Coordinates of C-alpha atoms in Angstrom, one line a residue:
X1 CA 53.6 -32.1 -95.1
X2 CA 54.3 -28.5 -94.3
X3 CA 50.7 -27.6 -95.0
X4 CA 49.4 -30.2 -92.7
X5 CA 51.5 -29.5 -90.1
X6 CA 50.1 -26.1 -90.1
X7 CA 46.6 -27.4 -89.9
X8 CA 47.1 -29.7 -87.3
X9 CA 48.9 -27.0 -85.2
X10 CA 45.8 -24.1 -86.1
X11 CA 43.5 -27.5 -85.3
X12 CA 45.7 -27.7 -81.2
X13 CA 45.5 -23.8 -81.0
X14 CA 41.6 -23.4 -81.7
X15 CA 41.4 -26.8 -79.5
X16 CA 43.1 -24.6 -76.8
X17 CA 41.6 -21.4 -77.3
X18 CA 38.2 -23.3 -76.6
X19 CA 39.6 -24.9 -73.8
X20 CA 40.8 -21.4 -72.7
X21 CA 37.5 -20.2 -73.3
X22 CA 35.6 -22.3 -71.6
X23 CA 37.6 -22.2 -68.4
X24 CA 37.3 -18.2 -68.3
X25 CA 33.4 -18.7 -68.8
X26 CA 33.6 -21.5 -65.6
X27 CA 36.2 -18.1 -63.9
X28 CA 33.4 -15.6 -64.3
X29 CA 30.8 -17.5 -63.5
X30 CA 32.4 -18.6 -59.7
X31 CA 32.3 -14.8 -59.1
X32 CA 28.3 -14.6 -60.1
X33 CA 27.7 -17.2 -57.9
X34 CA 29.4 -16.3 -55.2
X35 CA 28.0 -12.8 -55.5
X36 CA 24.7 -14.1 -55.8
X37 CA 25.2 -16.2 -52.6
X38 CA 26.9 -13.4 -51.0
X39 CA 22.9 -11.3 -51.8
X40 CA 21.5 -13.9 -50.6
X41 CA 23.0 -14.1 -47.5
X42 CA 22.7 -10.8 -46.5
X43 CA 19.0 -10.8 -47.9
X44 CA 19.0 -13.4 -45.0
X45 CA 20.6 -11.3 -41.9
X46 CA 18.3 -8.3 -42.9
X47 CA 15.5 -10.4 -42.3
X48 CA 16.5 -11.5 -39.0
X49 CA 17.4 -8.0 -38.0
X50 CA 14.3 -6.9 -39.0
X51 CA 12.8 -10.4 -36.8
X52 CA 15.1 -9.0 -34.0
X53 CA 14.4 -5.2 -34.2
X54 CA 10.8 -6.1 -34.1
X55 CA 10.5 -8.4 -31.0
X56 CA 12.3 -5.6 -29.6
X57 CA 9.5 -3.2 -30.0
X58 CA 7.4 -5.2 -28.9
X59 CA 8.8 -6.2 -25.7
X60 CA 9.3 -2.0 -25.5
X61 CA 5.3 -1.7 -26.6
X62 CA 4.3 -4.4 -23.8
X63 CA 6.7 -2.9 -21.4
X64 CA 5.2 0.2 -21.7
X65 CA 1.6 -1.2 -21.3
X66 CA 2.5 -2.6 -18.2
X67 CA 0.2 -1.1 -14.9
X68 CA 2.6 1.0 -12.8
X69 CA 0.8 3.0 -9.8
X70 CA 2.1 5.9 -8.0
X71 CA 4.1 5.1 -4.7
X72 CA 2.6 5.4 -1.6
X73 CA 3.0 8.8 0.1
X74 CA 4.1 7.5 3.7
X75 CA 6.6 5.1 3.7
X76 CA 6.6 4.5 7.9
X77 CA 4.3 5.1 11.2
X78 CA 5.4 7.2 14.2
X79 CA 5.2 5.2 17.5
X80 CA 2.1 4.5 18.5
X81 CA 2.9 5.1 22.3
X82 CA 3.7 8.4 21.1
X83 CA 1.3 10.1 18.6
X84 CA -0.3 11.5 21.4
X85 CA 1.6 14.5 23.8
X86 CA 1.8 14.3 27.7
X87 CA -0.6 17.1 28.1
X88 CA -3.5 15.4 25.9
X89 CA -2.8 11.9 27.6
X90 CA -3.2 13.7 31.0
X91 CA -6.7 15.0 30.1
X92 CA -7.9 12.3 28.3
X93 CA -6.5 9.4 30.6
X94 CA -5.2 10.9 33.6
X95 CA -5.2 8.1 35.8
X96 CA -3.6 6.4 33.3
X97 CA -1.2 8.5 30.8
X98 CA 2.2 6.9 31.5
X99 CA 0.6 3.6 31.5
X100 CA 0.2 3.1 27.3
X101 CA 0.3 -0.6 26.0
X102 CA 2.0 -0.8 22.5
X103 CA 0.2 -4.1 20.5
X104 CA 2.5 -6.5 19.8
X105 CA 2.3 -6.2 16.3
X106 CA 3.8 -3.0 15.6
X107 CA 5.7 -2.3 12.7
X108 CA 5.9 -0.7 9.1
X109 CA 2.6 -1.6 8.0
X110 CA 0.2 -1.6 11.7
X111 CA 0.5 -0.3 15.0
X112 CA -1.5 0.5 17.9
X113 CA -1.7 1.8 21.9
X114 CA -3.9 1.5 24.3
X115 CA -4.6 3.5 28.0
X116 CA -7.2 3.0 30.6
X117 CA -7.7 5.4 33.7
X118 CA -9.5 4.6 36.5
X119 CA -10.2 7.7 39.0
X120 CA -11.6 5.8 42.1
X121 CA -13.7 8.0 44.2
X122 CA -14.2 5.6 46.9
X123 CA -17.9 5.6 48.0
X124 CA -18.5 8.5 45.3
X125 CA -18.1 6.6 43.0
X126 CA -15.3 6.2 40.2
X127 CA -14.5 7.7 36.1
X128 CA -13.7 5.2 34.0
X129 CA -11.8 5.7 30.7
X130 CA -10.0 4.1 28.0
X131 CA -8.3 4.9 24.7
X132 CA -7.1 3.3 22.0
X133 CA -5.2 4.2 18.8
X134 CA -4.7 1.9 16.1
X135 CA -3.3 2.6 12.9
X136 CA -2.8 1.2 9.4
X137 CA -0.5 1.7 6.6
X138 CA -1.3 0.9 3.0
X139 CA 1.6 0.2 0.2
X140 CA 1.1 0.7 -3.4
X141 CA 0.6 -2.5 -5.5
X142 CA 0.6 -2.9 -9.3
X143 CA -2.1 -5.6 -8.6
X144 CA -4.5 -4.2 -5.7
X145 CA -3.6 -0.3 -6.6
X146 CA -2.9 2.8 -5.0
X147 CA -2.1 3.0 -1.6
X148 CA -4.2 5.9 -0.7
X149 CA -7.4 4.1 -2.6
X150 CA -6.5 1.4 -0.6
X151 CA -6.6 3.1 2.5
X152 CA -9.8 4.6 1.5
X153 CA -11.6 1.5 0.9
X154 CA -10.5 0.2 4.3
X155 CA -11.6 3.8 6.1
X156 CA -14.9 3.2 4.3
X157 CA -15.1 -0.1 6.3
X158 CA -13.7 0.9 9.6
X159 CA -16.9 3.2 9.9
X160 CA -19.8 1.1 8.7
X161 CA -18.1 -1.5 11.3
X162 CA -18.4 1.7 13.9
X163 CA -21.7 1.9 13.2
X164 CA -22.8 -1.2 13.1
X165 CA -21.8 -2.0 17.2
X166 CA -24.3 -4.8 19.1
X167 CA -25.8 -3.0 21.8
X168 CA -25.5 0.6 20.6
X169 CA -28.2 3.5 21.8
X170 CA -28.6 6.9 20.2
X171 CA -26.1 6.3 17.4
X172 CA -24.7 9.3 15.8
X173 CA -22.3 9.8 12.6
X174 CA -21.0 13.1 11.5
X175 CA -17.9 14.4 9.4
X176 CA -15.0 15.9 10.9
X177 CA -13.1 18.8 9.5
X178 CA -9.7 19.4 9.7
X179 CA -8.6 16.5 10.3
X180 CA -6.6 14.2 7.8
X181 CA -8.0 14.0 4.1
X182 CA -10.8 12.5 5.6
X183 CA -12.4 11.9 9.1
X184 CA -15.7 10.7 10.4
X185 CA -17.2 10.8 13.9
X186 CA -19.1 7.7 15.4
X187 CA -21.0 8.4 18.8
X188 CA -23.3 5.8 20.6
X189 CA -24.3 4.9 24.2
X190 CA -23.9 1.7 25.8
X191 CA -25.9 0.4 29.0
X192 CA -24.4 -1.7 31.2
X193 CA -25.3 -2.7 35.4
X194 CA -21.7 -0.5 36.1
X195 CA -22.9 2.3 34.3
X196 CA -23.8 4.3 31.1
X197 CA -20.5 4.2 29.0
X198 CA -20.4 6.6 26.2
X199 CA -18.8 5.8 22.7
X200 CA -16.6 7.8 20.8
X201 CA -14.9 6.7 17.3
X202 CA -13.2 9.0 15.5
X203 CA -11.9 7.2 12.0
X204 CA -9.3 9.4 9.5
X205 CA -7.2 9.0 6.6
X206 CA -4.3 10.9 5.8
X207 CA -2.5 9.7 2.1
X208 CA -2.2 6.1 2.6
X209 CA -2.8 5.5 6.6
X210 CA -5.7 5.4 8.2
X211 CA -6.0 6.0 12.1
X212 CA -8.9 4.5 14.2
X213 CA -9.5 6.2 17.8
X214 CA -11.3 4.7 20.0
X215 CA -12.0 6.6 23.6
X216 CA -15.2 6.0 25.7
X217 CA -15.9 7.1 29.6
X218 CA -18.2 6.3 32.3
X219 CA -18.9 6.9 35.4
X220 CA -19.2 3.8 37.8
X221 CA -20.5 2.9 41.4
X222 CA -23.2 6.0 41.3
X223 CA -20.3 8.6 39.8
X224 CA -21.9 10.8 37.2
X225 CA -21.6 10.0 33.3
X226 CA -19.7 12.0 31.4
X227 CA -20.7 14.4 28.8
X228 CA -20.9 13.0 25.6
X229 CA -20.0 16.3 23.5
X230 CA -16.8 16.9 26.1
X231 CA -15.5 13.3 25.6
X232 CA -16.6 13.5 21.3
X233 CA -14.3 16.8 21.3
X234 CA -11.7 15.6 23.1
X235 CA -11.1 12.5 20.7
X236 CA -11.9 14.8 17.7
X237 CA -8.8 16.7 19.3
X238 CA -6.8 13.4 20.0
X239 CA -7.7 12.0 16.0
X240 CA -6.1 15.6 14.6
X241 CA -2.8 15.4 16.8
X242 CA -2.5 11.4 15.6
X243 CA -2.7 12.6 11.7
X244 CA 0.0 15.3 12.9
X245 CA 2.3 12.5 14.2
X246 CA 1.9 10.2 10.8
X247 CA 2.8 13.9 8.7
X248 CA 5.9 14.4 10.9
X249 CA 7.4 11.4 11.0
X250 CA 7.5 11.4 7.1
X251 CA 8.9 14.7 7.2
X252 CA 5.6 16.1 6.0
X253 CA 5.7 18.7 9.1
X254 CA 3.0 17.5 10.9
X255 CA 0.4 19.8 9.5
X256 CA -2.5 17.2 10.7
X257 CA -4.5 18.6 7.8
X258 CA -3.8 15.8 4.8
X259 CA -2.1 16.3 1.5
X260 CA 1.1 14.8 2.7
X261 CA 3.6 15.4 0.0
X262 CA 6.0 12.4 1.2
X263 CA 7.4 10.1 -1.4
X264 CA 7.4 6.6 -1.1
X265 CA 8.7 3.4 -2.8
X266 CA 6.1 0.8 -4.0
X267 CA 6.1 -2.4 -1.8
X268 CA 4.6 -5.8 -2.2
X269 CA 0.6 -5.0 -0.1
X270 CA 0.3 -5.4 3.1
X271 CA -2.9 -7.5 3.0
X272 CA -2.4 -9.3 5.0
X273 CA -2.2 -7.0 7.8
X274 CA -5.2 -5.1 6.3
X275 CA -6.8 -8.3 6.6
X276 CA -6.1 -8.7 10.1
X277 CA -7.0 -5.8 10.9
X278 CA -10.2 -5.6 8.7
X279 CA -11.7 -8.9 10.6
X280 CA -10.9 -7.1 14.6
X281 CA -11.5 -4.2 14.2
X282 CA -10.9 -1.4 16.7
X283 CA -14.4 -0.1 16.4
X284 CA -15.3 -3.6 18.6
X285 CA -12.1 -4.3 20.1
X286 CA -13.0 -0.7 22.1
X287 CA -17.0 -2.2 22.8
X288 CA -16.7 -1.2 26.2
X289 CA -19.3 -4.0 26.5
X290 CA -16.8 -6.4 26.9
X291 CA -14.6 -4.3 28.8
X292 CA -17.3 -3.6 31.7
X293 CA -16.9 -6.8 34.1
X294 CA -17.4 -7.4 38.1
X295 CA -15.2 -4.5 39.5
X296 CA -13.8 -1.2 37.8
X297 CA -10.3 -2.5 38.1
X298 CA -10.7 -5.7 36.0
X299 CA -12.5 -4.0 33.9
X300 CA -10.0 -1.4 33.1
X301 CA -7.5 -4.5 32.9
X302 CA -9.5 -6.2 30.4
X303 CA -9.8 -3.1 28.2
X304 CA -6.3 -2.9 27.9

């Protein structure tokens, strides 16, 4: 009995043992599989770091892809009433130097000033002048591009649309030094029954604006027509002073001779306005074919 009891209690013990055994083999397994999940997991977050890190770079790589252009040089305009001094208004308008009409679209972007002078003569005759100064400021634009290219493009235009005037006699073009980065000189002659009005157009860029000067003479009711050369040198002068005016009022000192080192800060285009201006432009807006009428007066008004 004794013997058996033993058995059957070795029989329980090795029952328990492998009980005992098996449970700790179920123990260390839990671990392993936990551990294993635990790899697994972060196997899983370094893969979307890696997804993360790398849309990253490439928003960085498209970023830096991206067209930038350099900002515009001048950032405002002076007053157009006022890029020309007293003195050179007296001499080129004298009749008519305190009398300047600001367009009524001046701002930022555009601006522009007219004068007319009528010296009446009574039966001698009368002179007849008129200026105008219009001017155009170009922004940078990711899209369109720099402003000074820009402004270029539109120079380009302003003096094919000089040349190109309905009417026009003994048509000359020639460069002007000294004057902006770029200028150009457009001359003509233009007959009309009140007399033989003589042309001058004198288009410049400087950085990102471009200045258009109109200023044509005549002499009316038998008074003797001006000299072309005197009245070409005079706006030549008058072009020079206006690129002086842009320079100074961006703190450029007014050097009137380009190379403006103003900084700017890129705007959306004004194309608008370029627009605007590019379908009246000054060039015909001066014809002094439509400003010639019945008597000297109106047509001095209607220049204006």
């Amino acid at each position: 009995m004794q013997r058996r009891a033993e058995r059957d209690q070795r029989n329980q013990r090795d029952r328990r043992v492998r009980r005992s055994g098996r449970f700790l083999v179920g123990a260390v397994a839990v671990p392993v599989m936990v551990f294993a999940a635990g790899c697994s997991s972060d196997s899983g977050s370094g893969d979307g770091g890696s997804k993360g890190a790398s849309a990253g770079e490439t928003a960085a790589a498209t970023a830096s892809t991206a067209p930038t252009v350099q900002a515009a040089a001048y950032r405002k305009l002076p007053d157009s009433c006022g890029v020309l001094s007293k003195k050179s208004l007296t001499s080129l308008v004298p009749k008519g130097a305190k009398s300047g009409k600001q367009g009524k679209s001046d701002d930022s972007t555009r601006a522009s000033c007219s004068w007319s002078s009528l010296d009446n003569n009574g039966v001698k005759g009368s002179q007849f002048r008129w200026l105008n100064v219009s001017l155009l400021r170009f922004e940078s634009d990711a899209q369109r591009g720099e402003g000074d290219k820009l402004a270029h493009a539109y120079y380009e235009k302003q003096v094919k649309d000089a040349q190109s005037v309905e009417g026009a006699k003994n048509a000359k073009t020639e460069p002007v030094s000294g004057t902006g980065d770029e200028a150009t000189l457009v001359r003509y002659d233009l007959k009309k029954k009140e007399g033989s009005f003589k042309q001058q157009t004198v288009v410049t860029r400087v950085e990102n604006v471009v200045i258009t000067l109109d200023y044509n003479g005549a002499g009316l009711a038998g008074e003797k027509t001006p000299s072309a050369d005197t009245l070409a040198k005079a706006a030549e002068s008058a072009a020079k002073e206006a690129v002086a005016a842009v320079s100074a009022a961006n703190g450029d000192g007014g050097s009137g001779t380009g190379g403006g080192s103003g900084s700017g800060t890129a705007k959306p285009s004004p194309s608008k306005s370029a627009s605007k201006s590019a379908s009246a432009s000054p060039s015909k807006a001066s014809n002094p074919s439509k400003s010639a009428s019945a008597s000297p007066s109106s047509s001095a008004s209607k220049k204006s």
